[in-house]
Coordinates of C-alpha atoms in Angstrom, one line a residue:
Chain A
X1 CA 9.6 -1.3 29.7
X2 CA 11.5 -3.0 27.0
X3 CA 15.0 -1.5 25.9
X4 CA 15.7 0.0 22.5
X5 CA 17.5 -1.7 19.9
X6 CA 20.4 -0.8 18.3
X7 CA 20.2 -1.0 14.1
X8 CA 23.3 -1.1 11.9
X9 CA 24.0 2.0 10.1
X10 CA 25.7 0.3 6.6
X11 CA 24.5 2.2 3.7
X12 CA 22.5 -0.5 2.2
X13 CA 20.6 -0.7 5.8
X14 CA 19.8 3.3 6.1
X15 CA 18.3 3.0 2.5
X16 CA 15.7 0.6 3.6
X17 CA 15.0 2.3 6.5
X18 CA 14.4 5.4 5.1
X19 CA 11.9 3.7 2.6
X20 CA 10.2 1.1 5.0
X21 CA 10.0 4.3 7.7
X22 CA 8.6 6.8 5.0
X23 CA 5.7 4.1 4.7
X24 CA 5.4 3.5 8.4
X25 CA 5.0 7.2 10.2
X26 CA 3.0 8.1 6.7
X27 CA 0.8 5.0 7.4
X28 CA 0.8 6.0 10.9
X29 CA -0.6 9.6 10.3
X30 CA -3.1 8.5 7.8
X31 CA -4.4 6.0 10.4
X32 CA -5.1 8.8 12.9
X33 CA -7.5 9.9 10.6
X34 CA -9.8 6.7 11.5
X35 CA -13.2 7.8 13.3
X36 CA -12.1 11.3 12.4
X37 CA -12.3 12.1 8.2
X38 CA -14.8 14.5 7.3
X39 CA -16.9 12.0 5.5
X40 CA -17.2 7.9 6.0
X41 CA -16.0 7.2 2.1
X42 CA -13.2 9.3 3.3
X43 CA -12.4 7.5 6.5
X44 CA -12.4 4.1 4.8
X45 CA -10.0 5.2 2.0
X46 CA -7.4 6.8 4.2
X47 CA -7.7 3.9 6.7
X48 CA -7.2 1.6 3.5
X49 CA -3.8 3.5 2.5
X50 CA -2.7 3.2 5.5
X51 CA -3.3 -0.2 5.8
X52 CA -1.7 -0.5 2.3
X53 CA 1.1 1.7 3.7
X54 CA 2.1 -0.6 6.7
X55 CA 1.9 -3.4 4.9
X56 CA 4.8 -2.4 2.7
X57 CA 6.6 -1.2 5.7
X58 CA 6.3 -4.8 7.4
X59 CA 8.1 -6.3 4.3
X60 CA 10.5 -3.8 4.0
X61 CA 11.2 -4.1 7.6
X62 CA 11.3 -8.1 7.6
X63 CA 13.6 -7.9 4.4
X64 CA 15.9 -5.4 6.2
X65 CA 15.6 -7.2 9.7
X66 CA 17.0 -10.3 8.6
X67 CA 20.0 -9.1 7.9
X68 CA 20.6 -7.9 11.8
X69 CA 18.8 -10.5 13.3
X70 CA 15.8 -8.2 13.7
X71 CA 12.1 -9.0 13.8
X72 CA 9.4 -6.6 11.4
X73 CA 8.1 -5.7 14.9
X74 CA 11.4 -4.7 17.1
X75 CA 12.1 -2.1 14.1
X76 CA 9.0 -0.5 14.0
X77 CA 8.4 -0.8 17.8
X78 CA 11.9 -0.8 19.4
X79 CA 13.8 2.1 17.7
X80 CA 14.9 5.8 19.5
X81 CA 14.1 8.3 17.5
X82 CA 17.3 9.2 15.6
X83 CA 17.3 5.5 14.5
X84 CA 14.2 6.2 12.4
X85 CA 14.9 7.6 9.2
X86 CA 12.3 8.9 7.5
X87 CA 12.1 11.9 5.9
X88 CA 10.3 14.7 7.7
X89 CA 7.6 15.8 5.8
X90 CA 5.8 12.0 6.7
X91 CA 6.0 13.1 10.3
X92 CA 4.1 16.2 10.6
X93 CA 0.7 15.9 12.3
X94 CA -1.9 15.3 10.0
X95 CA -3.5 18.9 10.2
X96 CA -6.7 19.5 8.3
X97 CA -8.1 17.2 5.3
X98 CA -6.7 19.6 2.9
X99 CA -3.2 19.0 4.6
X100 CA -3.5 15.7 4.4
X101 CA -4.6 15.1 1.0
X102 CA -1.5 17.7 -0.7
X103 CA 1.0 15.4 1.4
X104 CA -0.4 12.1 0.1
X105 CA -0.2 14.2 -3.3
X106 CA 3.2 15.0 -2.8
X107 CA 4.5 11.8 -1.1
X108 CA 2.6 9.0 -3.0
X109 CA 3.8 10.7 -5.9
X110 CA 7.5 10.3 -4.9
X111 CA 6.8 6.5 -3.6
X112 CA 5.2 5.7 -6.9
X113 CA 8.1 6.8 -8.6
X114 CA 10.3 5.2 -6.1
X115 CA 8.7 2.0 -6.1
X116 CA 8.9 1.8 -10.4
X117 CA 12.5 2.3 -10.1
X118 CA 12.8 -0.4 -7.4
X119 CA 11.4 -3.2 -9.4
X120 CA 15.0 -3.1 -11.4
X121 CA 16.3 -3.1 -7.9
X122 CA 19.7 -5.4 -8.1
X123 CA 18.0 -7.1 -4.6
X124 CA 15.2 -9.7 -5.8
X125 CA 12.9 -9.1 -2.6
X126 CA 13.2 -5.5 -2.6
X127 CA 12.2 -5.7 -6.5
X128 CA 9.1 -8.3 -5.3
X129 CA 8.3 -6.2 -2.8
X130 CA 8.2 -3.0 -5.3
X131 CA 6.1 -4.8 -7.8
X132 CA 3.4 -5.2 -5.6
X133 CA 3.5 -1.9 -3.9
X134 CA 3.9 0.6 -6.9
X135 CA -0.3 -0.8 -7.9
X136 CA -1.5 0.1 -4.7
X137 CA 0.4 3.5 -4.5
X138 CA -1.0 4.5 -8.2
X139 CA -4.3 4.1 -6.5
X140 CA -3.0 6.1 -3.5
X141 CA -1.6 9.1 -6.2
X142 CA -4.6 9.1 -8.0
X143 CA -6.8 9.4 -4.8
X144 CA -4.6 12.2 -3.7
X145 CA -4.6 14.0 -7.1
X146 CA -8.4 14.0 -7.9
X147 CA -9.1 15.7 -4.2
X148 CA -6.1 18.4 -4.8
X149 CA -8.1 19.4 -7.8
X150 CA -11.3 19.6 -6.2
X151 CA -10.5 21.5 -3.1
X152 CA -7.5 23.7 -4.5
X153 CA -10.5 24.8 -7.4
X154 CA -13.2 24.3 -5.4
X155 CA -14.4 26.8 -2.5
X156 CA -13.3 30.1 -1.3
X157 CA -12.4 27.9 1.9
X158 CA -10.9 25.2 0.3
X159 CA -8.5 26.7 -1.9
X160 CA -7.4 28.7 1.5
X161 CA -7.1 25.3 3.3
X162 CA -5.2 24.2 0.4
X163 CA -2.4 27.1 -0.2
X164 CA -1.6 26.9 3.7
X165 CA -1.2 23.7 3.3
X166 CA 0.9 23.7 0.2
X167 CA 3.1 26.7 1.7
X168 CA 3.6 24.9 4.6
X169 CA 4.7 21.1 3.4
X170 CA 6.3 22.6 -0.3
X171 CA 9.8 23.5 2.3
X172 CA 10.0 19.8 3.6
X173 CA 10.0 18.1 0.0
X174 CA 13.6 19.3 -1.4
X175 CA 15.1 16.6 1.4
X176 CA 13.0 14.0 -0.6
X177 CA 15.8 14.7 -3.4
X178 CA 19.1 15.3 -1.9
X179 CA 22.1 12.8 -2.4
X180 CA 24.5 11.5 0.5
X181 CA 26.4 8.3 0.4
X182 CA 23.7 6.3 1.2
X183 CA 22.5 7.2 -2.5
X184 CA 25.8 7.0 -4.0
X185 CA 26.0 3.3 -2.7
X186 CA 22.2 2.2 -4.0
X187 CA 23.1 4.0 -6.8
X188 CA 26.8 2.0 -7.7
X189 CA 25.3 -1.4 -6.5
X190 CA 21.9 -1.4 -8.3
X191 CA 19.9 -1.2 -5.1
X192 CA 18.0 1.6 -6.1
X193 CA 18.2 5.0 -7.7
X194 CA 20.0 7.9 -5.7
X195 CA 17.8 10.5 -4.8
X196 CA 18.0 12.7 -6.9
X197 CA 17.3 11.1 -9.7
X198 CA 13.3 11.2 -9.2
X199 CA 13.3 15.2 -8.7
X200 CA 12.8 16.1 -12.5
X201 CA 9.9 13.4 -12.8
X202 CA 8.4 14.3 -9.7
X203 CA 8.6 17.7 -10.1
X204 CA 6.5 17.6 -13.6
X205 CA 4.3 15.7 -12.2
X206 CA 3.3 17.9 -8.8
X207 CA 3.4 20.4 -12.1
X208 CA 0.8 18.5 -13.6
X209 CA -1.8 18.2 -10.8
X210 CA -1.0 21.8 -8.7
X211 CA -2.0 23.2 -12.2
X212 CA -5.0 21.2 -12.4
X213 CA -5.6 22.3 -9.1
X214 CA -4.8 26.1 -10.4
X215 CA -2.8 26.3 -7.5
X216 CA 0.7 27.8 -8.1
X217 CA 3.8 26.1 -7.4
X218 CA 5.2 27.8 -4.5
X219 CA 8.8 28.8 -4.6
X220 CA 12.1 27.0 -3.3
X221 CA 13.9 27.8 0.2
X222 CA 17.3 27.4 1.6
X223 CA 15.7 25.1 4.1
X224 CA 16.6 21.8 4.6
X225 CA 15.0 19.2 6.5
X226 CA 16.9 15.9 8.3
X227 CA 14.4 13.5 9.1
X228 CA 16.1 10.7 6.7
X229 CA 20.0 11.4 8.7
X230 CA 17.9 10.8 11.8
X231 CA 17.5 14.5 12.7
X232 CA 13.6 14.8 13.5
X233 CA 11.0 17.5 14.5
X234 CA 9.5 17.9 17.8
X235 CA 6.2 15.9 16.1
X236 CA 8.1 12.9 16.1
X237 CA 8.6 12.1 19.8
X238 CA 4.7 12.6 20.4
X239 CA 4.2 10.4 17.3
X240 CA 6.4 7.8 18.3
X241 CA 5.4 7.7 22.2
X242 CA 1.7 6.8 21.1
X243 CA 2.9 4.4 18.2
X244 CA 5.9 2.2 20.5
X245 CA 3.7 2.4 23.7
X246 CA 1.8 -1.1 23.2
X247 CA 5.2 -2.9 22.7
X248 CA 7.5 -1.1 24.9
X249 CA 4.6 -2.1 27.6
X250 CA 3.9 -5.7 26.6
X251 CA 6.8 -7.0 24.8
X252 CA 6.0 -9.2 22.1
X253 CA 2.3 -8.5 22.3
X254 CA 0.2 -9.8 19.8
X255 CA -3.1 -10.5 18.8
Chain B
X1 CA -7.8 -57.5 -9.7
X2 CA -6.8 -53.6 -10.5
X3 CA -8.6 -50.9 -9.2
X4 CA -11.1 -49.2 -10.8
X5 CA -10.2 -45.6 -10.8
X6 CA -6.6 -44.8 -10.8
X7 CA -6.0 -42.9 -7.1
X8 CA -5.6 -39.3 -7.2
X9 CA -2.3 -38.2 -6.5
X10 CA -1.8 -36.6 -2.8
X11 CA -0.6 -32.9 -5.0
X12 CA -4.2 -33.3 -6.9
X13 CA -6.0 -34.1 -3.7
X14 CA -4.8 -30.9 -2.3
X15 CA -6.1 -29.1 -4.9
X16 CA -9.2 -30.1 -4.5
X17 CA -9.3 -29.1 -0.7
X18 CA -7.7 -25.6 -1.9
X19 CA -10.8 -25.4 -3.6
X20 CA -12.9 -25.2 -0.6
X21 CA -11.0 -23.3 1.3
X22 CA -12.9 -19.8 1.6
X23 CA -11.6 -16.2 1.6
X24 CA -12.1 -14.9 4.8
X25 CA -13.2 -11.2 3.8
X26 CA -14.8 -12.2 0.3
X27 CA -16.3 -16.1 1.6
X28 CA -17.8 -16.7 -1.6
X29 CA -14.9 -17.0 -3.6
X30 CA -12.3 -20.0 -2.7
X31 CA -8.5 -19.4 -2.4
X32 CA -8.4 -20.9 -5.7
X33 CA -10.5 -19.0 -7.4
X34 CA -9.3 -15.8 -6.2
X35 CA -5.7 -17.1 -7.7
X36 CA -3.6 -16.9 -4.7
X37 CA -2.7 -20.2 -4.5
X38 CA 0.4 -20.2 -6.9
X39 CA 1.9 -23.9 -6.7
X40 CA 1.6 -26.9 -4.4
X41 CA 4.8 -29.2 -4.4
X42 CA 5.4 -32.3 -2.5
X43 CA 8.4 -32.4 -0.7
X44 CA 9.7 -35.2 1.1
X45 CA 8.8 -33.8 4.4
X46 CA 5.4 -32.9 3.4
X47 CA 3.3 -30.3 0.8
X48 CA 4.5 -27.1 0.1
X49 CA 1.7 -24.7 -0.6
X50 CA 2.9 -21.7 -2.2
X51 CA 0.9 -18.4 -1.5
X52 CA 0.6 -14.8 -3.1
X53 CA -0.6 -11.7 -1.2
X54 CA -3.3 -9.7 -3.3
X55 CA -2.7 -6.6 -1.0
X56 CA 0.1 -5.6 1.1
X57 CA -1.7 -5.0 4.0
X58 CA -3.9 -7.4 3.4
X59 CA -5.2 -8.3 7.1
X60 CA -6.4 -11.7 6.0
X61 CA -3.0 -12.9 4.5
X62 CA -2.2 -15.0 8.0
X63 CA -5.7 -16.0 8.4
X64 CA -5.7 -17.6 5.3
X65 CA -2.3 -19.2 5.3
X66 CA -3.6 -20.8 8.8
X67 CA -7.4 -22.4 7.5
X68 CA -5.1 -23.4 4.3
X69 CA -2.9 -25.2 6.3
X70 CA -5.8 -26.9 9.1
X71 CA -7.5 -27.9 6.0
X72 CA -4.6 -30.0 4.7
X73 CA -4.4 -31.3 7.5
X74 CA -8.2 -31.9 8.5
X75 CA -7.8 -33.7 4.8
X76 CA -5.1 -35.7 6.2
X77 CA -2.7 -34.8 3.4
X78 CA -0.5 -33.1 5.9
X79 CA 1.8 -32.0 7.1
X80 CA 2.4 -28.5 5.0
X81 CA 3.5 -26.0 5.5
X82 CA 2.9 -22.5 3.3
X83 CA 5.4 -20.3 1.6
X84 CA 5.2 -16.6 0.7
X85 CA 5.9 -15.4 -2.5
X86 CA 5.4 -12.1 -4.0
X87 CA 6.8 -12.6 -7.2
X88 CA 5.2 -12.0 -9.9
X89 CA 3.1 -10.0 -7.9
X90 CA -1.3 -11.1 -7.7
X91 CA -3.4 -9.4 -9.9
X92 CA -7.2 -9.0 -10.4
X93 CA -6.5 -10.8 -13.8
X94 CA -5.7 -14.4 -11.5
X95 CA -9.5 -14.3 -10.4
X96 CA -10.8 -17.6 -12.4
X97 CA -13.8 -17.2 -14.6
X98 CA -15.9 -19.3 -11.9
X99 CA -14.6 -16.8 -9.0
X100 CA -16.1 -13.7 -11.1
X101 CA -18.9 -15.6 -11.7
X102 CA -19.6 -16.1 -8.2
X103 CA -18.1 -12.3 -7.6
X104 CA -21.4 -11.2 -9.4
X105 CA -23.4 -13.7 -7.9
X106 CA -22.2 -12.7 -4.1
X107 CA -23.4 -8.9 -5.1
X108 CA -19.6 -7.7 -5.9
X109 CA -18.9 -6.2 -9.6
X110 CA -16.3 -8.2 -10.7
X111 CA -12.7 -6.7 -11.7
X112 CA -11.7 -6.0 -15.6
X113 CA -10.1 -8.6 -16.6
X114 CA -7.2 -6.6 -18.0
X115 CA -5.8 -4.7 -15.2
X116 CA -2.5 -3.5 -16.6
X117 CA -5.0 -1.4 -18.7
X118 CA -7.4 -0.3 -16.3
X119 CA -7.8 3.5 -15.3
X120 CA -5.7 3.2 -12.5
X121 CA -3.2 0.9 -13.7
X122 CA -2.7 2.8 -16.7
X123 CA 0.7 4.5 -17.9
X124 CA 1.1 7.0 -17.7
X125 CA -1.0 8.7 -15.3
X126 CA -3.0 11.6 -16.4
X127 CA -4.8 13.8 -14.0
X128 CA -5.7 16.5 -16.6
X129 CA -9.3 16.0 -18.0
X130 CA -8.8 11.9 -17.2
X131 CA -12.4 10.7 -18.5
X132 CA -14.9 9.1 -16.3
X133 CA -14.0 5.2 -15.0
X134 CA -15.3 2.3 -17.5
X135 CA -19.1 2.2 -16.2
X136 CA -19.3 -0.8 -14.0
X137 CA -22.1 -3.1 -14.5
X138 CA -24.3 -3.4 -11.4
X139 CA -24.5 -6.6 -10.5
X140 CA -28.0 -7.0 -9.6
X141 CA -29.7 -5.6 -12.8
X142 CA -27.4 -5.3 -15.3
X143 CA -27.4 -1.8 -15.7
X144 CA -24.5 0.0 -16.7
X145 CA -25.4 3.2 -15.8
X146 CA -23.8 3.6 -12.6
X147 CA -21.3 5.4 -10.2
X148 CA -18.3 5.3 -8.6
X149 CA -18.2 6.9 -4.9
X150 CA -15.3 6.1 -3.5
X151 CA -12.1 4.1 -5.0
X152 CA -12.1 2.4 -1.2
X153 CA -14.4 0.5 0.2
X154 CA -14.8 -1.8 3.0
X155 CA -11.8 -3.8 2.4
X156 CA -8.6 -2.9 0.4
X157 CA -9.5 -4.8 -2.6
X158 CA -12.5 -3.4 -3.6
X159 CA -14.3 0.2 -4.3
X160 CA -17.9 1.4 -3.7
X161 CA -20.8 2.0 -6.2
X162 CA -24.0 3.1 -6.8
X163 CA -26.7 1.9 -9.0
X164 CA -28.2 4.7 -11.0
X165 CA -31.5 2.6 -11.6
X166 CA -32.2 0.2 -9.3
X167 CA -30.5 2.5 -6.9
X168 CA -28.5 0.1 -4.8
X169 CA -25.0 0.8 -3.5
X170 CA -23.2 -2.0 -4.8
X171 CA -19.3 -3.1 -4.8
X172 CA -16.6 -3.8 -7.2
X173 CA -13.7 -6.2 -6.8
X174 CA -10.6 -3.4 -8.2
X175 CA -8.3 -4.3 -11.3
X176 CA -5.0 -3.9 -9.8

């Protein structure tokens, strides 16, 4: 059993973290769909955006690593729990295909709009990085969009599927917006833009495709999620037990 | 007595093994052609090969970076050594006339070749009555009355279609 590693909490460091680890446990959900979607185009796709998923998060994790002396593979692999910051809607298991696709909706929406405001990124790699990412996750949004409209107006069953789905995930996305200082420093230094700054755009744009999808926007709650300040759900533990095991087994395995 | 043919230089000769050097998921189209093979520079300790990533995720990226390299060598131009660089990032729109030539030749629709403008590339997006994709030609008759089935196919880069005549499923290489 290998030990955990301990990661440096600067500002600057939780940002990237909360970005590479959005596209890691995301990447890692999607990929449990492999051998398991309801159709093979539909396996292959969300095996592809995961793919595309953990390949940002090795950059992100490389670029961040560096600083602490840190391989791509000790952060993804080597972490406890509360050093992964991601936010929490990412880590909740994958539930049905109609669960699935309004997540990807709702989070490749946000990463899209993340990763266009990255490629002004003060930080030259985190901008290269960003360039290349926001293509594949207008590919990802679009994917996600097109199957929201067809199941939320599609079947009696579908459009039940769907409205669970959407009641359920519609109280983890308000964390996706907050500020804290990690923002305010992105924010001051030219990392990135704060949080909050992508709720209006994101918000017309879940506008635009729920109401494609004539599926109503569901209201607010007081609830607040804490998956990016380290504070995660029970799902997580299970998520990262099965994800570490291979390198907390065989350190340094690779093939 | 001079020679007859001035010597190619040992940058130009590297070149010209680049351009045998096959994609490992696409072999029909060289590194070159496919346009990842930004720069090569010659450094006093040997080449620099500089190398862009079509895909994030791409699982071939080390595989090619390693039969890049062993064919330097092999050439006996070496040693090299190959350096990542993702900016600018690759595009569909690198993929050299020759490479889309043999794209439609191998069975695989080639991309557009004006990405920034292509359906998914587009700005902004628009999910509300968006109109069909551009028809792809099929790349075994011609016909451009076909369908998309799914924006992912078998590898990251490309998406799957469908013939609407001749009937054969049929792939396309994805402006991005």
């Amino acid at each position: 059993m290998t030990a955990s590693i301990a990661i440096d909490r600067t500002p600057r460091q939780q940002y990237l973290l909360r970005l590479s680890d959005t596209c890691l446990i995301l990447g890692q959900r999607l990929g449990e769909w492999c051998g398991h979607a309801p159709i093979l185009e539909e396996d292959i796709a969300l095996a592809n955006m995961a793919l595309d998923l953990i390949g940002q998060a090795r950059a992100l994790l490389t670029h961040a690593g560096a600083e602490q002396g840190l391989d791509e593979d000790q952060l993804a692999f080597l972490r406890d729990e509360r050093d992964y910051l991601n936010p929490t809607i990412v880590e909740l298991p994958r539930g049905d295909f109609a669960f699935t696709v309004l997540r990807n909706a709702m989070v490749s929406t946000w990463l899209r709009l993340v990763w266009e405001r990255l490629r002004e990124s003060s930080d030259a790699e985190l901008a290269a990085i960003a360039g290349k990412a926001v293509k594949e996750a207008r590919y990802h949004q679009q994917h996600a969009a097109d199957w929201a409209v067809r199941l939320g107006d599609g079947t009696d069953e579908s459009r039940r599927r769907c409205e669970a789905a959407l009641e359920t995930l519609w109280r983890y996305t308000p964390e996706l917006f907050d500020d804290d200082a990690v923002d305010a420093h992105a924010a001051s230094t030219g990392l990135g833009p704060a949080a909050s700054t992508l709720r209006e755009p994101w918000l017309a744009e879940m506008a635009e495709i729920l109401g494609e999808a004539t599926l109503a926007t569901p209201a607010d709650s007081a609830f607040r999620s804490t998956g990016k300040r380290g504070l995660h759900t029970e799902h997580m533990g299970h998520l990262l037990s099965e994800m570490q095991s291979l390198q907390r087994a065989f350190p340094g395995g690779a093939w | 007595m001079s020679l007859a043919a001035p010597v190619a230089s040992r940058v130009e000769r590297a070149w010209a093994v680049l351009a045998e050097v096959l994609d490992p998921e696409v072999p029909a189209l060289s590194v070159c052609d496919l346009g990842i093979v930004r720069d090569v520079v010659e450094h006093g300790d040997g080449l620099e090969v500089v190398l862009t990533p079509t895909y994030s995720g791409c699982p071939a990226t080390e595989v090619i970076e390693r039969s890049v390299l062993d064919a330097i060598d092999a050439a006996g131009l070496g040693p090299a050594r190959a350096r990542l660089q993702r900016a600018p990032a690759w595009t569909s729109d690198w993929i050299s006339e020759a490479g889309r030539r043999k794209l439609r030749e191998y069975g695989i629709a080639p991309p557009s070749g004006d990405a920034p403008h292509a359906p998914a590339q587009g700005v902004p997006m628009r999910f509300v009555r968006r109109g069909p994709p551009a028809a792809v030609a099929c790349p075994r008759c011609g016909s451009a009355h076909t369908e998309r089935l799914s924006a992912f196919g078998s590898t990251a880069c490309k998406s799957l279609h469908r013939c609407l005549d001749c009937r054969e499923p049929f792939e396309h290489f994805k402006p991005i």
